Amino acid sequence: MGTGQPDRSILLVGMMGSGKSVVGRALADRLGWELVDTDREIEQRAGVSISEIFRRDGEDGFRSLERRVLEELPRERAVVALGGGAVVSDRNREILASKGVHVWLDARPETLASRVGEGRDRPLLDGHAGPARIRELSVLLQERRPAYEQAEIRVNTDDCSIHEVADTILDRLESQEERV
Ligand code: S3P
């Protein structure tokens, strides 16, 4: 990439179902960078699934494992797919501020629900199916919007393929660097 800070890590933020992991994979492949998926990292360290961590230690237990992973994120040459709630706490946002450029993958609640499907590995959506799931995603999105809006780059992903989203991010980053 151009000038400025060319190797700053790229942090993908946004709701469950916004495409952070799949877009992260595409971006990491294109750049030849490492992909860090914080949920997978947490599972590896805990030795159990996210759902099991929530069952065993509650959301607070999950959030403290998550914070430890955020503290150790590489500042350069990594694409990071963050969990949907990672940027909600002020402390986490402070930690993440120095970790790279933040990109918000935005989408409507209906889109998020269709991408998440009825799969069970989203403990915050447990017990919410069909229209109730869309409503829950909508409530969470409203609560989190002020945190997501702090990202330097926002990309709407509703009607875009994974590769279109990756292209848009790379274009936007390049034009940001040209302005540095
Ligand atoms: C969460 C999102 C999940 C995972 C955990 C909590 C959230 O990650 O970190 O279930 O608070 O929105 P994804 O956004 O990758 O689904």
PDB file of C-alpha atoms and ligand atoms in Angstrom:
ATOM      1  CA  MET A   1       0.000   0.000   0.000  1.00  0.00           C
ATOM      2  CA  GLY A   2       1.006   3.665  -0.542  1.00  0.00           C
ATOM      3  CA  THR A   3       2.708   5.970   1.919  1.00  0.00           C
ATOM      4  CA  GLY A   4       1.733   7.130   5.423  1.00  0.00           C
ATOM      5  CA  GLN A   5       1.564   4.165   7.776  1.00  0.00           C
ATOM      6  CA  PRO A   6       1.371   1.355   5.242  1.00  0.00           C
ATOM      7  CA  ASP A   7       1.572  -1.615   7.572  1.00  0.00           C
ATOM      8  CA  ARG A   8      -0.880  -0.551  10.281  1.00  0.00           C
ATOM      9  CA  SER A   9      -3.074  -3.479  11.238  1.00  0.00           C
ATOM     10  CA  ILE A  10      -6.690  -3.386  10.059  1.00  0.00           C
ATOM     11  CA  LEU A  11      -9.308  -3.944  12.765  1.00  0.00           C
ATOM     12  CA  LEU A  12     -12.738  -5.037  11.570  1.00  0.00           C
ATOM     13  CA  VAL A  13     -15.536  -4.005  13.906  1.00  0.00           C
ATOM     14  CA  GLY A  14     -19.279  -4.521  13.671  1.00  0.00           C
ATOM     15  CA  MET A  15     -22.150  -6.716  14.664  1.00  0.00           C
ATOM     16  CA  MET A  16     -22.430 -10.481  14.604  1.00  0.00           C
ATOM     17  CA  GLY A  17     -23.149 -11.390  10.975  1.00  0.00           C
ATOM     18  CA  SER A  18     -21.482  -8.293   9.542  1.00  0.00           C
ATOM     19  CA  GLY A  19     -18.881 -10.478   7.813  1.00  0.00           C
ATOM     20  CA  LYS A  20     -15.778  -9.631   9.877  1.00  0.00           C
ATOM     21  CA  SER A  21     -14.289 -13.141   9.715  1.00  0.00           C
ATOM     22  CA  VAL A  22     -14.883 -13.817   6.018  1.00  0.00           C
ATOM     23  CA  VAL A  23     -13.920 -10.313   4.887  1.00  0.00           C
ATOM     24  CA  GLY A  24     -10.915 -10.540   7.216  1.00  0.00           C
ATOM     25  CA  ARG A  25      -9.828 -13.758   5.501  1.00  0.00           C
ATOM     26  CA  ALA A  26     -10.155 -12.166   2.052  1.00  0.00           C
ATOM     27  CA  LEU A  27      -8.217  -9.059   3.117  1.00  0.00           C
ATOM     28  CA  ALA A  28      -5.470 -11.048   4.829  1.00  0.00           C
ATOM     29  CA  ASP A  29      -5.034 -13.207   1.708  1.00  0.00           C
ATOM     30  CA  ARG A  30      -4.882 -10.151  -0.546  1.00  0.00           C
ATOM     31  CA  LEU A  31      -2.317  -8.374   1.634  1.00  0.00           C
ATOM     32  CA  GLY A  32      -0.329 -11.477   2.581  1.00  0.00           C
ATOM     33  CA  TRP A  33      -0.903 -10.556   6.236  1.00  0.00           C
ATOM     34  CA  GLU A  34      -1.810 -12.639   9.264  1.00  0.00           C
ATOM     35  CA  LEU A  35      -5.505 -12.982  10.145  1.00  0.00           C
ATOM     36  CA  VAL A  36      -6.319 -12.820  13.844  1.00  0.00           C
ATOM     37  CA  ASP A  37      -9.900 -13.806  14.649  1.00  0.00           C
ATOM     38  CA  THR A  38     -10.266 -12.845  18.301  1.00  0.00           C
ATOM     39  CA  ASP A  39     -13.097 -15.323  18.990  1.00  0.00           C
ATOM     40  CA  ARG A  40     -11.010 -18.209  17.651  1.00  0.00           C
ATOM     41  CA  GLU A  41      -8.027 -16.998  19.698  1.00  0.00           C
ATOM     42  CA  ILE A  42     -10.179 -16.914  22.846  1.00  0.00           C
ATOM     43  CA  GLU A  43     -11.469 -20.436  22.145  1.00  0.00           C
ATOM     44  CA  GLN A  44      -7.950 -21.697  21.622  1.00  0.00           C
ATOM     45  CA  ARG A  45      -6.742 -20.254  24.874  1.00  0.00           C
ATOM     46  CA  ALA A  46      -9.766 -21.443  26.847  1.00  0.00           C
ATOM     47  CA  GLY A  47      -9.805 -24.852  25.166  1.00  0.00           C
ATOM     48  CA  VAL A  48     -13.610 -24.663  24.810  1.00  0.00           C
ATOM     49  CA  SER A  49     -16.152 -22.948  22.534  1.00  0.00           C
ATOM     50  CA  ILE A  50     -17.478 -19.397  23.015  1.00  0.00           C
ATOM     51  CA  SER A  51     -20.866 -20.868  23.988  1.00  0.00           C
ATOM     52  CA  GLU A  52     -19.214 -23.033  26.625  1.00  0.00           C
ATOM     53  CA  ILE A  53     -17.300 -20.030  28.033  1.00  0.00           C
ATOM     54  CA  PHE A  54     -20.578 -18.087  28.345  1.00  0.00           C
ATOM     55  CA  ARG A  55     -22.266 -21.113  29.981  1.00  0.00           C
ATOM     56  CA  ARG A  56     -19.422 -21.682  32.407  1.00  0.00           C
ATOM     57  CA  ASP A  57     -18.231 -18.151  33.268  1.00  0.00           C
ATOM     58  CA  GLY A  58     -20.980 -15.876  31.953  1.00  0.00           C
ATOM     59  CA  GLU A  59     -20.485 -12.877  29.694  1.00  0.00           C
ATOM     60  CA  ASP A  60     -18.117 -11.278  32.246  1.00  0.00           C
ATOM     61  CA  GLY A  61     -15.808 -14.296  32.056  1.00  0.00           C
ATOM     62  CA  PHE A  62     -15.835 -14.098  28.274  1.00  0.00           C
ATOM     63  CA  ARG A  63     -15.122 -10.347  28.299  1.00  0.00           C
ATOM     64  CA  SER A  64     -12.069 -10.733  30.521  1.00  0.00           C
ATOM     65  CA  LEU A  65     -10.598 -13.390  28.213  1.00  0.00           C
ATOM     66  CA  GLU A  66     -11.417 -11.128  25.271  1.00  0.00           C
ATOM     67  CA  ARG A  67      -9.606  -8.176  26.856  1.00  0.00           C
ATOM     68  CA  ARG A  68      -6.434 -10.205  27.293  1.00  0.00           C
ATOM     69  CA  VAL A  69      -6.479 -11.118  23.609  1.00  0.00           C
ATOM     70  CA  LEU A  70      -7.070  -7.463  22.614  1.00  0.00           C
ATOM     71  CA  GLU A  71      -4.079  -6.336  24.675  1.00  0.00           C
ATOM     72  CA  GLU A  72      -1.807  -8.637  22.711  1.00  0.00           C
ATOM     73  CA  LEU A  73      -2.966  -7.817  19.187  1.00  0.00           C
ATOM     74  CA  PRO A  74      -0.170  -7.018  16.716  1.00  0.00           C
ATOM     75  CA  ARG A  75      -0.058  -3.357  15.624  1.00  0.00           C
ATOM     76  CA  GLU A  76       1.298  -4.124  12.176  1.00  0.00           C
ATOM     77  CA  ARG A  77       0.593  -6.452   9.263  1.00  0.00           C
ATOM     78  CA  ALA A  78      -2.436  -8.157  10.769  1.00  0.00           C
ATOM     79  CA  VAL A  79      -6.077  -8.160   9.804  1.00  0.00           C
ATOM     80  CA  VAL A  80      -8.104  -8.523  12.990  1.00  0.00           C
ATOM     81  CA  ALA A  81     -11.692  -9.780  13.050  1.00  0.00           C
ATOM     82  CA  LEU A  82     -12.981  -8.528  16.408  1.00  0.00           C
ATOM     83  CA  GLY A  83     -15.967  -9.976  18.258  1.00  0.00           C
ATOM     84  CA  GLY A  84     -19.094  -7.839  17.882  1.00  0.00           C
ATOM     85  CA  GLY A  85     -18.940  -6.547  21.458  1.00  0.00           C
ATOM     86  CA  ALA A  86     -15.202  -5.893  21.633  1.00  0.00           C
ATOM     87  CA  VAL A  87     -15.414  -2.120  21.113  1.00  0.00           C
ATOM     88  CA  VAL A  88     -18.277  -1.546  23.537  1.00  0.00           C
ATOM     89  CA  SER A  89     -16.262  -0.916  26.708  1.00  0.00           C
ATOM     90  CA  ASP A  90     -14.308   2.345  27.066  1.00  0.00           C
ATOM     91  CA  ARG A  91     -11.273   0.439  28.321  1.00  0.00           C
ATOM     92  CA  ASN A  92     -11.285  -1.869  25.300  1.00  0.00           C
ATOM     93  CA  ARG A  93     -11.541   1.102  22.955  1.00  0.00           C
ATOM     94  CA  GLU A  94      -8.513   2.654  24.684  1.00  0.00           C
ATOM     95  CA  ILE A  95      -6.563  -0.574  24.197  1.00  0.00           C
ATOM     96  CA  LEU A  96      -7.632  -0.878  20.570  1.00  0.00           C
ATOM     97  CA  ALA A  97      -6.940   2.756  19.659  1.00  0.00           C
ATOM     98  CA  SER A  98      -3.237   2.078  19.187  1.00  0.00           C
ATOM     99  CA  LYS A  99      -3.699  -1.277  17.481  1.00  0.00           C
ATOM    100  CA  GLY A 100      -4.578  -0.185  13.975  1.00  0.00           C
ATOM    101  CA  VAL A 101      -7.102   1.409  11.691  1.00  0.00           C
ATOM    102  CA  HIS A 102     -10.722   0.631  12.602  1.00  0.00           C
ATOM    103  CA  VAL A 103     -13.137  -0.362   9.849  1.00  0.00           C
ATOM    104  CA  TRP A 104     -16.847  -0.770  10.654  1.00  0.00           C
ATOM    105  CA  LEU A 105     -18.728  -3.309   8.573  1.00  0.00           C
ATOM    106  CA  ASP A 106     -22.276  -2.021   8.777  1.00  0.00           C
ATOM    107  CA  ALA A 107     -25.448  -3.877   7.774  1.00  0.00           C
ATOM    108  CA  ARG A 108     -29.182  -3.842   8.475  1.00  0.00           C
ATOM    109  CA  PRO A 109     -30.502  -6.134  11.242  1.00  0.00           C
ATOM    110  CA  GLU A 110     -32.355  -8.215   8.605  1.00  0.00           C
ATOM    111  CA  THR A 111     -29.088  -8.788   6.744  1.00  0.00           C
ATOM    112  CA  LEU A 112     -27.257  -9.653   9.963  1.00  0.00           C
ATOM    113  CA  ALA A 113     -29.967 -12.152  10.936  1.00  0.00           C
ATOM    114  CA  SER A 114     -29.872 -13.888   7.573  1.00  0.00           C
ATOM    115  CA  ARG A 115     -26.087 -14.190   7.687  1.00  0.00           C
ATOM    116  CA  VAL A 116     -26.047 -15.468  11.271  1.00  0.00           C
ATOM    117  CA  GLY A 117     -28.787 -18.000  10.448  1.00  0.00           C
ATOM    118  CA  GLU A 118     -30.204 -20.076  13.266  1.00  0.00           C
ATOM    119  CA  GLY A 119     -26.781 -21.422  14.237  1.00  0.00           C
ATOM    120  CA  ARG A 120     -26.205 -21.912  17.918  1.00  0.00           C
ATOM    121  CA  ASP A 121     -22.718 -20.487  18.471  1.00  0.00           C
ATOM    122  CA  ARG A 122     -23.978 -16.958  19.257  1.00  0.00           C
ATOM    123  CA  PRO A 123     -24.853 -17.066  22.968  1.00  0.00           C
ATOM    124  CA  LEU A 124     -26.209 -13.506  22.988  1.00  0.00           C
ATOM    125  CA  LEU A 125     -28.844 -14.576  20.475  1.00  0.00           C
ATOM    126  CA  ASP A 126     -29.853 -17.781  22.247  1.00  0.00           C
ATOM    127  CA  GLY A 127     -33.586 -17.945  22.802  1.00  0.00           C
ATOM    128  CA  HIS A 128     -34.287 -15.476  19.983  1.00  0.00           C
ATOM    129  CA  ALA A 129     -35.426 -17.008  16.703  1.00  0.00           C
ATOM    130  CA  GLY A 130     -36.962 -15.593  13.507  1.00  0.00           C
ATOM    131  CA  PRO A 131     -38.364 -12.058  13.941  1.00  0.00           C
ATOM    132  CA  ALA A 132     -37.285 -11.978  17.617  1.00  0.00           C
ATOM    133  CA  ARG A 133     -33.720 -12.490  16.472  1.00  0.00           C
ATOM    134  CA  ILE A 134     -33.966  -9.536  14.084  1.00  0.00           C
ATOM    135  CA  ARG A 135     -35.366  -7.415  16.923  1.00  0.00           C
ATOM    136  CA  GLU A 136     -32.559  -8.443  19.283  1.00  0.00           C
ATOM    137  CA  LEU A 137     -29.924  -7.634  16.664  1.00  0.00           C
ATOM    138  CA  SER A 138     -31.611  -4.294  16.076  1.00  0.00           C
ATOM    139  CA  VAL A 139     -31.559  -3.421  19.806  1.00  0.00           C
ATOM    140  CA  LEU A 140     -27.887  -4.414  20.123  1.00  0.00           C
ATOM    141  CA  LEU A 141     -26.996  -2.432  17.000  1.00  0.00           C
ATOM    142  CA  GLN A 142     -28.706   0.687  18.362  1.00  0.00           C
ATOM    143  CA  GLU A 143     -26.868   0.343  21.685  1.00  0.00           C
ATOM    144  CA  ARG A 144     -23.523  -0.176  19.998  1.00  0.00           C
ATOM    145  CA  ARG A 145     -23.848   2.263  17.119  1.00  0.00           C
ATOM    146  CA  PRO A 146     -22.039   5.108  18.989  1.00  0.00           C
ATOM    147  CA  ALA A 147     -19.050   2.795  19.547  1.00  0.00           C
ATOM    148  CA  TYR A 148     -19.036   1.493  15.959  1.00  0.00           C
ATOM    149  CA  GLU A 149     -19.354   5.038  14.610  1.00  0.00           C
ATOM    150  CA  GLN A 150     -15.938   5.877  16.032  1.00  0.00           C
ATOM    151  CA  ALA A 151     -14.291   3.740  13.337  1.00  0.00           C
ATOM    152  CA  GLU A 152     -12.253   5.722  10.806  1.00  0.00           C
ATOM    153  CA  ILE A 153     -13.850   3.888   7.904  1.00  0.00           C
ATOM    154  CA  ARG A 154     -17.428   2.665   7.549  1.00  0.00           C
ATOM    155  CA  VAL A 155     -18.452   0.271   4.817  1.00  0.00           C
ATOM    156  CA  ASN A 156     -22.035  -0.706   4.149  1.00  0.00           C
ATOM    157  CA  THR A 157     -22.101  -4.409   3.371  1.00  0.00           C
ATOM    158  CA  ASP A 158     -25.818  -5.045   2.805  1.00  0.00           C
ATOM    159  CA  ASP A 159     -25.758  -5.758  -0.889  1.00  0.00           C
ATOM    160  CA  CYS A 160     -22.083  -6.540  -1.387  1.00  0.00           C
ATOM    161  CA  SER A 161     -20.100  -9.713  -1.863  1.00  0.00           C
ATOM    162  CA  ILE A 162     -17.137 -10.486   0.381  1.00  0.00           C
ATOM    163  CA  HIS A 163     -14.726  -9.449  -2.373  1.00  0.00           C
ATOM    164  CA  GLU A 164     -16.566  -6.198  -3.066  1.00  0.00           C
ATOM    165  CA  VAL A 165     -16.315  -5.296   0.621  1.00  0.00           C
ATOM    166  CA  ALA A 166     -12.596  -6.176   0.665  1.00  0.00           C
ATOM    167  CA  ASP A 167     -12.018  -4.045  -2.481  1.00  0.00           C
ATOM    168  CA  THR A 168     -13.865  -1.089  -0.950  1.00  0.00           C
ATOM    169  CA  ILE A 169     -11.796  -1.303   2.237  1.00  0.00           C
ATOM    170  CA  LEU A 170      -8.517  -1.438   0.324  1.00  0.00           C
ATOM    171  CA  ASP A 171      -9.563   1.526  -1.867  1.00  0.00           C
ATOM    172  CA  ARG A 172     -10.587   3.569   1.154  1.00  0.00           C
ATOM    173  CA  LEU A 173      -7.360   2.775   3.000  1.00  0.00           C
ATOM    174  CA  GLU A 174      -5.321   3.746  -0.012  1.00  0.00           C
ATOM    175  CA  SER A 175      -7.073   7.081  -0.380  1.00  0.00           C
ATOM    176  CA  GLN A 176      -6.623   7.711   3.364  1.00  0.00           C
ATOM    177  CA  GLU A 177      -2.903   7.123   3.039  1.00  0.00           C
ATOM    178  CA  GLU A 178      -2.649   9.466   0.080  1.00  0.00           C
ATOM    179  CA  ARG A 179      -4.039  12.202   2.318  1.00  0.00           C
ATOM    180  CA  VAL A 180      -1.410  11.608   5.057  1.00  0.00           C
TER     181      VAL A 180
HETATM  182  C1  S3P B   1     -20.425 -11.130  20.524  1.00  0.00           C
HETATM  183  C2  S3P B   1     -20.099 -11.492  19.232  1.00  0.00           C
HETATM  184  C3  S3P B   1     -19.427 -12.748  18.927  1.00  0.00           C
HETATM  185  C4  S3P B   1     -18.647 -13.262  20.136  1.00  0.00           C
HETATM  186  C5  S3P B   1     -19.515 -13.324  21.345  1.00  0.00           C
HETATM  187  C6  S3P B   1     -20.094 -11.952  21.701  1.00  0.00           C
HETATM  188  C7  S3P B   1     -21.095  -9.824  20.731  1.00  0.00           C
HETATM  189  O1  S3P B   1     -18.525 -12.549  17.836  1.00  0.00           O
HETATM  190  O2  S3P B   1     -17.532 -12.438  20.385  1.00  0.00           O
HETATM  191  O3  S3P B   1     -20.542 -14.231  21.090  1.00  0.00           O
HETATM  192  O4  S3P B   1     -21.075  -9.301  21.868  1.00  0.00           O
HETATM  193  O5  S3P B   1     -21.640  -9.262  19.753  1.00  0.00           O
HETATM  194  P1  S3P B   1     -18.993 -12.284  16.318  1.00  0.00           P
HETATM  195  O6  S3P B   1     -19.271 -10.832  16.182  1.00  0.00           O
HETATM  196  O7  S3P B   1     -17.790 -12.682  15.529  1.00  0.00           O
HETATM  197  O8  S3P B   1     -20.161 -13.152  16.058  1.00  0.00           O
END
